[in-house]
Amino acid sequence: MALLLKNAHVIDPQNDIDEVTDVLVRDGLVVAVGTDIELPEKLLVKDCTGKYLIPGMVDVHVHFRDPGQEYKEDVLTGMRAAAHGGFTGVVPMANTRPVIDTGAMIEYLLEKAAWEPGRTRIYPLGACTKGLAGKELAEMGDMVAAGAVAFSDDGHGIQDGGMMRQVLDYAKMFDAPVLSHCQMEDIVGAGVVNEGVASTRLGLTGWPAAGEETQIARDIELARLTGCHVHIQHLTTARAVDMVARAKAEGVPVTCEVTPHHLFLNEDDIKADSYSTNLKMNPPLRTKEDNIALQEALIDGRIDMVATDHAPHAAHEKALEFNHAPFGTTGLETALGLLLTHLVLPGKMSWQRLVEVTSIAPRELIGVEQVELVEGSTADYTIIDPELAWTVEEDDFYSRSKNSAFLGQELTGRATDVFVDGYASMEDGVVTF
Ligand SMILES: [Zn+2]
């Protein structure tokens, strides 16, 4: 059965497409794009009038807590949350229990996903060091053989510079990028909020930006030394952006991502009358000035992509007092709405740039085939209603956890339909699997 996506506003900067047209899909591939397509007899038609159709979004930074903490999220609930947020593929981090640090663990993840057309793609990632302990190399070759596309010790920065150098030397042999969560633990200490006005006002231990920036500086130099692609995860400060931009200009193989919460929230949002733990992040929310700098850098290309750092936690864990609650916010189901509401719809960021930061750059990072709107390309698509107004509410989430930093916010625009390999993973706002 062929599928005709009719009257969609198609955006594909790779092929300079920005027009209302039709897309014909069969057997997981694009058969034709245009308004004078010859149509087969057996045809399913989906009217996309008023909607945008873009290459499916990929999130290179999610936590699915599976195995070990499935009460927060498991692979299936995570995949459903991804589909609901408009994503066709995700890269789950390795900080599960046990850690994903062997080929067998990569296989576990792929088997648990039980992938078939119409389900969110899992692009597996392995730990850099055994047990994320930062002491000994993980089974990197074994994991590549099992399907790993990248490496990361996310949750921790690798504290030992010599260890990090060894990780990069090995990853380079497999032509795999290393995704780096940059925090010097001896500088960050027991910090829980940005060090400065927020830590003073709230009476909480400060987490200085220098803890992040010093490790970014180290990893840039190690990327220069080894030639391995280092991708800086969730950077949060204007200074960090400058450092990465300077390194890129010098030809160092470095890229970076920013999260929606670091783009659109800052330390002033943590109120002394509530101490909302949904705003407790690693790294912490920084300043209003950083928000503005990060948004500008995302728009002008100094920041390569958006990643959510989707970090589900159970209600009883986030109910602890601020010092004891775990770090993180969910993000898969709010990212697109936030980018549309705050950047695209007000005209600050183009639709083309939205596609670059949510679809093209993430696929380029992990080295998987690009999705295009041309004949022969894989049919992984996100279809967006730019006018749909909605409120971020716990009941709306497919994720098993509800700890969103954006609860109560009113947003405009969201994904209504998602196709993976030509089959729907979400139809009219309802996830199909
Ligand atoms: Zn992290």
XYZ file of N, CA, C and O in Angstrom, residues 220 224 241-255 302:
72
model
N 38.633 20.057 24.304
C 38.971 20.673 23.017
C 40.434 20.391 22.682
O 40.768 19.984 21.571
N 42.015 18.157 19.619
C 43.073 18.671 18.731
C 44.237 17.668 18.676
O 44.780 17.373 17.615
N 30.316 28.598 24.681
C 30.019 28.763 23.250
C 31.227 29.369 22.535
O 31.639 28.892 21.472
N 31.820 30.397 23.142
C 32.987 31.050 22.533
C 34.149 30.080 22.366
O 34.840 30.078 21.344
N 34.370 29.265 23.380
C 35.487 28.321 23.326
C 35.306 27.319 22.188
O 36.242 27.032 21.428
N 34.094 26.792 22.059
C 33.831 25.807 20.992
C 33.941 26.476 19.625
O 34.521 25.910 18.687
N 33.408 27.686 19.513
C 33.440 28.391 18.214
C 34.883 28.659 17.785
O 35.242 28.476 16.616
N 35.720 29.059 18.749
C 37.133 29.336 18.433
C 37.832 28.051 17.981
O 38.577 28.034 17.009
N 37.564 26.954 18.684
C 38.190 25.671 18.327
C 37.773 25.228 16.925
O 38.598 24.768 16.132
N 36.492 25.384 16.621
C 36.004 25.007 15.285
C 36.726 25.809 14.210
O 37.137 25.271 13.185
N 36.874 27.109 14.469
C 37.527 27.987 13.492
C 38.971 27.557 13.262
O 39.530 27.771 12.185
N 39.568 26.938 14.283
C 40.953 26.458 14.158
C 41.028 25.053 13.565
O 42.107 24.463 13.488
N 39.872 24.496 13.220
C 39.863 23.185 12.564
C 39.819 21.998 13.508
O 39.984 20.854 13.094
N 39.578 22.249 14.804
C 39.483 21.141 15.761
C 38.143 20.417 15.538
O 37.116 21.074 15.366
N 38.149 19.058 15.531
C 36.896 18.323 15.296
C 35.990 18.329 16.524
O 35.928 17.362 17.272
N 35.298 19.438 16.741
C 34.435 19.564 17.916
C 33.077 20.127 17.500
O 32.989 20.984 16.613
N 32.018 19.585 18.104
C 30.651 20.092 17.900
C 30.012 20.209 19.284
O 30.600 19.785 20.279
N 26.746 28.598 15.717
C 27.868 28.269 16.611
C 27.515 27.057 17.482
O 28.384 26.294 17.866
